[in-house]
C-alpha cells in the first residue's frame, strides 16, 4: 500500500507535503514523490528509497519550488513494478499537464493499459497508477471538466483506491 497527501493553500506546499509524508513513513516504503503547480507548470520530483532521499533532492530546487501553493505527494510500497524512480509516483499523462497519486489497487489495469496503448498512449512505468493518469487525461480531453473526467474514468476502474489529481490548467 501507499500513502497520499495533497495541499491547496497559502503556505509553501513542499514543506507541508514533506511533513505529511513523514507522518506516513513508518512501514519501510521504497520511493516517494511530489508534484506541484509552480508558476502555472506541473513539476514532478521523485526519489527511490527512504523519504530523506527526496528531501535531499528538493534542497537543490528550493528556488523553483518556494512559490508553489498547491501539490500532491506520495510515499510508495511497491505493488506494481519494482521500487525504482520511474515507478515512483506521481505519474502523468502523455501531455504532462495531468498528474496523479494513487493509493490502492486497480485490478483491471492490464486490460485498460492495453486499450490505451492501442489508442496511442505511451507508458513509462510498470504501475497501475499511470494507467489511471492516461485514462483521466483521455476523458478530460473529451469533456474539458476535470471532475467529470475523473467520474467517467472511475466508472472504468475496478478495485479499491483513492486518488489525488492535479491539472496544470486548473490551479
mmCIF file with all atom_site columns, C-alpha atoms in Angstrom:
data_model
loop_
_atom_site.group_PDB
_atom_site.id
_atom_site.type_symbol
_atom_site.label_atom_id
_atom_site.label_alt_id
_atom_site.label_comp_id
_atom_site.label_asym_id
_atom_site.label_entity_id
_atom_site.label_seq_id
_atom_site.pdbx_PDB_ins_code
_atom_site.Cartn_x
_atom_site.Cartn_y
_atom_site.Cartn_z
_atom_site.occupancy
_atom_site.B_iso_or_equiv
_atom_site.pdbx_formal_charge
_atom_site.auth_seq_id
_atom_site.auth_comp_id
_atom_site.auth_asym_id
_atom_site.auth_atom_id
_atom_site.pdbx_PDB_model_num
ATOM 1   C CA . UNK A 1 1   ? 0.000   0.000  0.000   1.00 0.00 ? 1   UNK A CA 1
ATOM 2   C CA . UNK A 1 2   ? 0.943   3.620  -0.159  1.00 0.00 ? 2   UNK A CA 1
ATOM 3   C CA . UNK A 1 3   ? 0.191   6.971  1.355   1.00 0.00 ? 3   UNK A CA 1
ATOM 4   C CA . UNK A 1 4   ? -1.050  10.061 -0.469  1.00 0.00 ? 4   UNK A CA 1
ATOM 5   C CA . UNK A 1 5   ? -1.355  13.690 0.584   1.00 0.00 ? 5   UNK A CA 1
ATOM 6   C CA . UNK A 1 6   ? -2.459  16.910 -1.041  1.00 0.00 ? 6   UNK A CA 1
ATOM 7   C CA . UNK A 1 7   ? -2.488  20.611 -0.204  1.00 0.00 ? 7   UNK A CA 1
ATOM 8   C CA . UNK A 1 8   ? -4.041  23.781 -1.578  1.00 0.00 ? 8   UNK A CA 1
ATOM 9   C CA . UNK A 1 9   ? -3.481  26.945 0.430   1.00 0.00 ? 9   UNK A CA 1
ATOM 10  C CA . UNK A 1 10  ? -1.308  29.949 1.105   1.00 0.00 ? 10  UNK A CA 1
ATOM 11  C CA . UNK A 1 11  ? 1.707   28.228 2.660   1.00 0.00 ? 11  UNK A CA 1
ATOM 12  C CA . UNK A 1 12  ? 4.709   26.673 0.935   1.00 0.00 ? 12  UNK A CA 1
ATOM 13  C CA . UNK A 1 13  ? 3.385   23.379 -0.378  1.00 0.00 ? 13  UNK A CA 1
ATOM 14  C CA . UNK A 1 14  ? 6.692   21.492 -0.372  1.00 0.00 ? 14  UNK A CA 1
ATOM 15  C CA . UNK A 1 15  ? 7.194   21.861 3.363   1.00 0.00 ? 15  UNK A CA 1
ATOM 16  C CA . UNK A 1 16  ? 3.632   20.748 4.092   1.00 0.00 ? 16  UNK A CA 1
ATOM 17  C CA . UNK A 1 17  ? 3.792   17.750 1.757   1.00 0.00 ? 17  UNK A CA 1
ATOM 18  C CA . UNK A 1 18  ? 7.104   16.604 3.242   1.00 0.00 ? 18  UNK A CA 1
ATOM 19  C CA . UNK A 1 19  ? 5.786   16.973 6.797   1.00 0.00 ? 19  UNK A CA 1
ATOM 20  C CA . UNK A 1 20  ? 2.681   14.942 5.985   1.00 0.00 ? 20  UNK A CA 1
ATOM 21  C CA . UNK A 1 21  ? 4.587   12.249 4.080   1.00 0.00 ? 21  UNK A CA 1
ATOM 22  C CA . UNK A 1 22  ? 6.955   11.966 7.066   1.00 0.00 ? 22  UNK A CA 1
ATOM 23  C CA . UNK A 1 23  ? 3.960   11.008 9.210   1.00 0.00 ? 23  UNK A CA 1
ATOM 24  C CA . UNK A 1 24  ? 3.265   8.105  6.826   1.00 0.00 ? 24  UNK A CA 1
ATOM 25  C CA . UNK A 1 25  ? 6.825   6.767  6.611   1.00 0.00 ? 25  UNK A CA 1
ATOM 26  C CA . UNK A 1 26  ? 6.651   4.063  9.245   1.00 0.00 ? 26  UNK A CA 1
ATOM 27  C CA . UNK A 1 27  ? 6.400   0.852  7.209   1.00 0.00 ? 27  UNK A CA 1
ATOM 28  C CA . UNK A 1 28  ? 9.532   0.610  5.073   1.00 0.00 ? 28  UNK A CA 1
ATOM 29  C CA . UNK A 1 29  ? 8.482   2.478  1.969   1.00 0.00 ? 29  UNK A CA 1
ATOM 30  C CA . UNK A 1 30  ? 10.687  2.237  -1.119  1.00 0.00 ? 30  UNK A CA 1
ATOM 31  C CA . UNK A 1 31  ? 10.151  5.520  -3.005  1.00 0.00 ? 31  UNK A CA 1
ATOM 32  C CA . UNK A 1 32  ? 8.403   8.849  -2.823  1.00 0.00 ? 32  UNK A CA 1
ATOM 33  C CA . UNK A 1 33  ? 7.492   11.817 -4.932  1.00 0.00 ? 33  UNK A CA 1
ATOM 34  C CA . UNK A 1 34  ? 5.630   15.078 -5.134  1.00 0.00 ? 34  UNK A CA 1
ATOM 35  C CA . UNK A 1 35  ? 4.070   17.153 -7.885  1.00 0.00 ? 35  UNK A CA 1
ATOM 36  C CA . UNK A 1 36  ? 3.489   20.878 -7.552  1.00 0.00 ? 36  UNK A CA 1
ATOM 37  C CA . UNK A 1 37  ? 1.932   23.558 -9.680  1.00 0.00 ? 37  UNK A CA 1
ATOM 38  C CA . UNK A 1 38  ? 4.653   26.206 -9.725  1.00 0.00 ? 38  UNK A CA 1
ATOM 39  C CA . UNK A 1 39  ? 4.081   29.287 -11.835 1.00 0.00 ? 39  UNK A CA 1
ATOM 40  C CA . UNK A 1 40  ? 1.419   27.527 -13.891 1.00 0.00 ? 40  UNK A CA 1
ATOM 41  C CA . UNK A 1 41  ? 3.534   24.460 -14.674 1.00 0.00 ? 41  UNK A CA 1
ATOM 42  C CA . UNK A 1 42  ? 3.417   20.952 -13.216 1.00 0.00 ? 42  UNK A CA 1
ATOM 43  C CA . UNK A 1 43  ? 6.773   19.979 -11.755 1.00 0.00 ? 43  UNK A CA 1
ATOM 44  C CA . UNK A 1 44  ? 7.466   16.456 -10.529 1.00 0.00 ? 44  UNK A CA 1
ATOM 45  C CA . UNK A 1 45  ? 10.185  15.327 -8.137  1.00 0.00 ? 45  UNK A CA 1
ATOM 46  C CA . UNK A 1 46  ? 10.787  11.649 -7.330  1.00 0.00 ? 46  UNK A CA 1
ATOM 47  C CA . UNK A 1 47  ? 13.330  9.607  -5.438  1.00 0.00 ? 47  UNK A CA 1
ATOM 48  C CA . UNK A 1 48  ? 13.989  5.946  -4.824  1.00 0.00 ? 48  UNK A CA 1
ATOM 49  C CA . UNK A 1 49  ? 14.472  4.730  -1.262  1.00 0.00 ? 49  UNK A CA 1
ATOM 50  C CA . UNK A 1 50  ? 13.714  6.480  2.007   1.00 0.00 ? 50  UNK A CA 1
ATOM 51  C CA . UNK A 1 51  ? 11.798  9.761  2.192   1.00 0.00 ? 51  UNK A CA 1
ATOM 52  C CA . UNK A 1 52  ? 15.034  11.502 3.174   1.00 0.00 ? 52  UNK A CA 1
ATOM 53  C CA . UNK A 1 53  ? 16.223  10.988 -0.411  1.00 0.00 ? 53  UNK A CA 1
ATOM 54  C CA . UNK A 1 54  ? 13.514  13.237 -1.840  1.00 0.00 ? 54  UNK A CA 1
ATOM 55  C CA . UNK A 1 55  ? 14.046  15.755 0.941   1.00 0.00 ? 55  UNK A CA 1
ATOM 56  C CA . UNK A 1 56  ? 17.702  15.911 -0.065  1.00 0.00 ? 56  UNK A CA 1
ATOM 57  C CA . UNK A 1 57  ? 16.769  16.210 -3.746  1.00 0.00 ? 57  UNK A CA 1
ATOM 58  C CA . UNK A 1 58  ? 14.350  19.067 -3.096  1.00 0.00 ? 58  UNK A CA 1
ATOM 59  C CA . UNK A 1 59  ? 17.103  21.143 -1.470  1.00 0.00 ? 59  UNK A CA 1
ATOM 60  C CA . UNK A 1 60  ? 18.536  21.589 -4.975  1.00 0.00 ? 60  UNK A CA 1
ATOM 61  C CA . UNK A 1 61  ? 15.220  23.012 -6.217  1.00 0.00 ? 61  UNK A CA 1
ATOM 62  C CA . UNK A 1 62  ? 14.277  25.431 -3.418  1.00 0.00 ? 62  UNK A CA 1
ATOM 63  C CA . UNK A 1 63  ? 14.143  28.488 -5.699  1.00 0.00 ? 63  UNK A CA 1
ATOM 64  C CA . UNK A 1 64  ? 11.996  26.605 -8.197  1.00 0.00 ? 64  UNK A CA 1
ATOM 65  C CA . UNK A 1 65  ? 9.510   25.295 -5.608  1.00 0.00 ? 65  UNK A CA 1
ATOM 66  C CA . UNK A 1 66  ? 9.150   28.029 -2.996  1.00 0.00 ? 66  UNK A CA 1
ATOM 67  C CA . UNK A 1 67  ? 6.283   29.883 -4.717  1.00 0.00 ? 67  UNK A CA 1
ATOM 68  C CA . UNK A 1 68  ? 4.111   26.777 -5.150  1.00 0.00 ? 68  UNK A CA 1
ATOM 69  C CA . UNK A 1 69  ? 0.931   26.658 -3.050  1.00 0.00 ? 69  UNK A CA 1
ATOM 70  C CA . UNK A 1 70  ? -0.700  23.524 -4.487  1.00 0.00 ? 70  UNK A CA 1
ATOM 71  C CA . UNK A 1 71  ? 0.611   19.984 -4.695  1.00 0.00 ? 71  UNK A CA 1
ATOM 72  C CA . UNK A 1 72  ? 0.202   16.274 -4.172  1.00 0.00 ? 72  UNK A CA 1
ATOM 73  C CA . UNK A 1 73  ? 2.580   13.746 -2.674  1.00 0.00 ? 73  UNK A CA 1
ATOM 74  C CA . UNK A 1 74  ? 3.049   10.014 -2.431  1.00 0.00 ? 74  UNK A CA 1
ATOM 75  C CA . UNK A 1 75  ? 5.074   7.516  -0.474  1.00 0.00 ? 75  UNK A CA 1
ATOM 76  C CA . UNK A 1 76  ? 5.239   4.062  -2.042  1.00 0.00 ? 76  UNK A CA 1
ATOM 77  C CA . UNK A 1 77  ? 5.482   0.472  -1.024  1.00 0.00 ? 77  UNK A CA 1
ATOM 78  C CA . UNK A 1 78  ? 5.819   -1.277 -4.387  1.00 0.00 ? 78  UNK A CA 1
ATOM 79  C CA . UNK A 1 79  ? 2.901   -3.412 -5.520  1.00 0.00 ? 79  UNK A CA 1
ATOM 80  C CA . UNK A 1 80  ? 3.152   -2.958 -9.319  1.00 0.00 ? 80  UNK A CA 1
ATOM 81  C CA . UNK A 1 81  ? 6.629   -2.600 -10.716 1.00 0.00 ? 81  UNK A CA 1
ATOM 82  C CA . UNK A 1 82  ? 9.972   -2.629 -8.993  1.00 0.00 ? 82  UNK A CA 1
ATOM 83  C CA . UNK A 1 83  ? 10.936  0.049  -6.451  1.00 0.00 ? 83  UNK A CA 1
ATOM 84  C CA . UNK A 1 84  ? 12.557  2.491  -8.870  1.00 0.00 ? 84  UNK A CA 1
ATOM 85  C CA . UNK A 1 85  ? 12.361  6.211  -9.502  1.00 0.00 ? 85  UNK A CA 1
ATOM 86  C CA . UNK A 1 86  ? 10.454  5.557  -12.751 1.00 0.00 ? 86  UNK A CA 1
ATOM 87  C CA . UNK A 1 87  ? 7.764   3.617  -10.874 1.00 0.00 ? 87  UNK A CA 1
ATOM 88  C CA . UNK A 1 88  ? 7.577   6.169  -8.048  1.00 0.00 ? 88  UNK A CA 1
ATOM 89  C CA . UNK A 1 89  ? 4.505   8.378  -8.039  1.00 0.00 ? 89  UNK A CA 1
ATOM 90  C CA . UNK A 1 90  ? 3.302   10.925 -9.095  1.00 0.00 ? 90  UNK A CA 1
ATOM 91  C CA . UNK A 1 91  ? 2.572   9.765  -12.630 1.00 0.00 ? 91  UNK A CA 1
ATOM 92  C CA . UNK A 1 92  ? 1.455   11.865 -15.538 1.00 0.00 ? 92  UNK A CA 1
ATOM 93  C CA . UNK A 1 93  ? -0.230  11.506 -18.891 1.00 0.00 ? 93  UNK A CA 1
ATOM 94  C CA . UNK A 1 94  ? 1.486   11.996 -22.253 1.00 0.00 ? 94  UNK A CA 1
ATOM 95  C CA . UNK A 1 95  ? 0.831   15.749 -22.340 1.00 0.00 ? 95  UNK A CA 1
ATOM 96  C CA . UNK A 1 96  ? 2.315   16.211 -18.862 1.00 0.00 ? 96  UNK A CA 1
ATOM 97  C CA . UNK A 1 97  ? -0.486  18.523 -17.726 1.00 0.00 ? 97  UNK A CA 1
ATOM 98  C CA . UNK A 1 98  ? -2.330  15.996 -15.568 1.00 0.00 ? 98  UNK A CA 1
ATOM 99  C CA . UNK A 1 99  ? -0.615  14.343 -12.623 1.00 0.00 ? 99  UNK A CA 1
ATOM 100 C CA . UNK A 1 100 ? -1.843  11.703 -10.203 1.00 0.00 ? 100 UNK A CA 1
ATOM 101 C CA . UNK A 1 101 ? -1.003  9.941  -6.958  1.00 0.00 ? 101 UNK A CA 1
ATOM 102 C CA . UNK A 1 102 ? -2.841  6.793  -6.015  1.00 0.00 ? 102 UNK A CA 1
ATOM 103 C CA . UNK A 1 103 ? -3.335  4.517  -3.048  1.00 0.00 ? 103 UNK A CA 1
ATOM 104 C CA . UNK A 1 104 ? -4.847  1.094  -3.548  1.00 0.00 ? 104 UNK A CA 1
ATOM 105 C CA . UNK A 1 105 ? -5.013  -1.240 -6.493  1.00 0.00 ? 105 UNK A CA 1
ATOM 106 C CA . UNK A 1 106 ? -6.572  -1.089 -9.936  1.00 0.00 ? 106 UNK A CA 1
ATOM 107 C CA . UNK A 1 107 ? -7.440  -4.701 -10.626 1.00 0.00 ? 107 UNK A CA 1
ATOM 108 C CA . UNK A 1 108 ? -8.144  -4.259 -14.350 1.00 0.00 ? 108 UNK A CA 1
ATOM 109 C CA . UNK A 1 109 ? -5.174  -2.022 -15.161 1.00 0.00 ? 109 UNK A CA 1
ATOM 110 C CA . UNK A 1 110 ? -3.601  -4.504 -17.621 1.00 0.00 ? 110 UNK A CA 1
ATOM 111 C CA . UNK A 1 111 ? -6.687  -4.555 -19.832 1.00 0.00 ? 111 UNK A CA 1
ATOM 112 C CA . UNK A 1 112 ? -7.044  -0.769 -19.618 1.00 0.00 ? 112 UNK A CA 1
ATOM 113 C CA . UNK A 1 113 ? -3.348  -0.282 -20.373 1.00 0.00 ? 113 UNK A CA 1
ATOM 114 C CA . UNK A 1 114 ? -3.546  -2.480 -23.493 1.00 0.00 ? 114 UNK A CA 1
ATOM 115 C CA . UNK A 1 115 ? -6.526  -0.455 -24.727 1.00 0.00 ? 115 UNK A CA 1
ATOM 116 C CA . UNK A 1 116 ? -4.786  2.863  -24.019 1.00 0.00 ? 116 UNK A CA 1
ATOM 117 C CA . UNK A 1 117 ? -1.603  1.760  -25.813 1.00 0.00 ? 117 UNK A CA 1
ATOM 118 C CA . UNK A 1 118 ? -3.708  0.900  -28.883 1.00 0.00 ? 118 UNK A CA 1
ATOM 119 C CA . UNK A 1 119 ? -5.058  4.466  -28.707 1.00 0.00 ? 119 UNK A CA 1
ATOM 120 C CA . UNK A 1 120 ? -1.556  5.956  -28.695 1.00 0.00 ? 120 UNK A CA 1
ATOM 121 C CA . UNK A 1 121 ? -0.696  6.385  -25.012 1.00 0.00 ? 121 UNK A CA 1
ATOM 122 C CA . UNK A 1 122 ? 2.966   5.883  -24.206 1.00 0.00 ? 122 UNK A CA 1
ATOM 123 C CA . UNK A 1 123 ? 3.736   4.351  -20.810 1.00 0.00 ? 123 UNK A CA 1
ATOM 124 C CA . UNK A 1 124 ? 6.970   4.872  -18.913 1.00 0.00 ? 124 UNK A CA 1
ATOM 125 C CA . UNK A 1 125 ? 6.279   2.882  -15.732 1.00 0.00 ? 125 UNK A CA 1
ATOM 126 C CA . UNK A 1 126 ? 5.092   -0.567 -14.704 1.00 0.00 ? 126 UNK A CA 1
ATOM 127 C CA . UNK A 1 127 ? 2.414   0.798  -12.362 1.00 0.00 ? 127 UNK A CA 1
ATOM 128 C CA . UNK A 1 128 ? -1.355  0.605  -12.358 1.00 0.00 ? 128 UNK A CA 1
ATOM 129 C CA . UNK A 1 129 ? -1.366  4.294  -11.391 1.00 0.00 ? 129 UNK A CA 1
ATOM 130 C CA . UNK A 1 130 ? -0.013  5.508  -14.714 1.00 0.00 ? 130 UNK A CA 1
ATOM 131 C CA . UNK A 1 131 ? -2.948  3.780  -16.389 1.00 0.00 ? 131 UNK A CA 1
ATOM 132 C CA . UNK A 1 132 ? -5.317  5.972  -14.381 1.00 0.00 ? 132 UNK A CA 1
ATOM 133 C CA . UNK A 1 133 ? -3.416  9.111  -15.393 1.00 0.00 ? 133 UNK A CA 1
ATOM 134 C CA . UNK A 1 134 ? -3.777  8.297  -19.095 1.00 0.00 ? 134 UNK A CA 1
ATOM 135 C CA . UNK A 1 135 ? -7.418  7.320  -18.670 1.00 0.00 ? 135 UNK A CA 1
ATOM 136 C CA . UNK A 1 136 ? -8.377  10.530 -16.827 1.00 0.00 ? 136 UNK A CA 1
ATOM 137 C CA . UNK A 1 137 ? -6.447  12.625 -19.352 1.00 0.00 ? 137 UNK A CA 1
ATOM 138 C CA . UNK A 1 138 ? -8.256  10.928 -22.208 1.00 0.00 ? 138 UNK A CA 1
ATOM 139 C CA . UNK A 1 139 ? -11.639 11.686 -20.614 1.00 0.00 ? 139 UNK A CA 1
ATOM 140 C CA . UNK A 1 140 ? -10.569 15.258 -19.832 1.00 0.00 ? 140 UNK A CA 1
ATOM 141 C CA . UNK A 1 141 ? -9.692  15.834 -23.480 1.00 0.00 ? 141 UNK A CA 1
ATOM 142 C CA . UNK A 1 142 ? -13.274 14.873 -24.356 1.00 0.00 ? 142 UNK A CA 1
ATOM 143 C CA . UNK A 1 143 ? -15.249 16.754 -21.678 1.00 0.00 ? 143 UNK A CA 1
ATOM 144 C CA . UNK A 1 144 ? -12.868 19.584 -20.607 1.00 0.00 ? 144 UNK A CA 1
ATOM 145 C CA . UNK A 1 145 ? -14.054 19.238 -16.985 1.00 0.00 ? 145 UNK A CA 1
ATOM 146 C CA . UNK A 1 146 ? -11.683 17.540 -14.537 1.00 0.00 ? 146 UNK A CA 1
ATOM 147 C CA . UNK A 1 147 ? -14.351 16.436 -12.060 1.00 0.00 ? 147 UNK A CA 1
ATOM 148 C CA . UNK A 1 148 ? -16.411 14.883 -14.834 1.00 0.00 ? 148 UNK A CA 1
ATOM 149 C CA . UNK A 1 149 ? -13.306 13.303 -16.378 1.00 0.00 ? 149 UNK A CA 1
ATOM 150 C CA . UNK A 1 150 ? -12.423 11.650 -13.061 1.00 0.00 ? 150 UNK A CA 1
ATOM 151 C CA . UNK A 1 151 ? -16.017 10.443 -12.657 1.00 0.00 ? 151 UNK A CA 1
ATOM 152 C CA . UNK A 1 152 ? -16.059 8.949  -16.158 1.00 0.00 ? 152 UNK A CA 1
ATOM 153 C CA . UNK A 1 153 ? -12.637 7.327  -15.750 1.00 0.00 ? 153 UNK A CA 1
ATOM 154 C CA . UNK A 1 154 ? -13.619 5.907  -12.345 1.00 0.00 ? 154 UNK A CA 1
ATOM 155 C CA . UNK A 1 155 ? -16.528 4.075  -13.945 1.00 0.00 ? 155 UNK A CA 1
ATOM 156 C CA . UNK A 1 156 ? -13.966 2.059  -15.914 1.00 0.00 ? 156 UNK A CA 1
ATOM 157 C CA . UNK A 1 157 ? -11.760 1.205  -12.921 1.00 0.00 ? 157 UNK A CA 1
ATOM 158 C CA . UNK A 1 158 ? -12.114 -1.974 -10.877 1.00 0.00 ? 158 UNK A CA 1
ATOM 159 C CA . UNK A 1 159 ? -10.553 -2.148 -7.428  1.00 0.00 ? 159 UNK A CA 1
ATOM 160 C CA . UNK A 1 160 ? -10.245 -0.220 -4.211  1.00 0.00 ? 160 UNK A CA 1
ATOM 161 C CA . UNK A 1 161 ? -8.389  3.069  -4.447  1.00 0.00 ? 161 UNK A CA 1
ATOM 162 C CA . UNK A 1 162 ? -8.015  6.706  -3.547  1.00 0.00 ? 162 UNK A CA 1
ATOM 163 C CA . UNK A 1 163 ? -6.719  9.311  -5.985  1.00 0.00 ? 163 UNK A CA 1
ATOM 164 C CA . UNK A 1 164 ? -5.064  12.696 -5.772  1.00 0.00 ? 164 UNK A CA 1
ATOM 165 C CA . UNK A 1 165 ? -5.177  14.508 -9.121  1.00 0.00 ? 165 UNK A CA 1
ATOM 166 C CA . UNK A 1 166 ? -3.984  17.900 -10.344 1.00 0.00 ? 166 UNK A CA 1
ATOM 167 C CA . UNK A 1 167 ? -4.188  19.551 -13.734 1.00 0.00 ? 167 UNK A CA 1
ATOM 168 C CA . UNK A 1 168 ? -1.780  22.280 -14.756 1.00 0.00 ? 168 UNK A CA 1
ATOM 169 C CA . UNK A 1 169 ? -4.534  24.480 -16.217 1.00 0.00 ? 169 UNK A CA 1
ATOM 170 C CA . UNK A 1 170 ? -6.758  24.204 -13.135 1.00 0.00 ? 170 UNK A CA 1
ATOM 171 C CA . UNK A 1 171 ? -4.955  25.606 -10.102 1.00 0.00 ? 171 UNK A CA 1
#
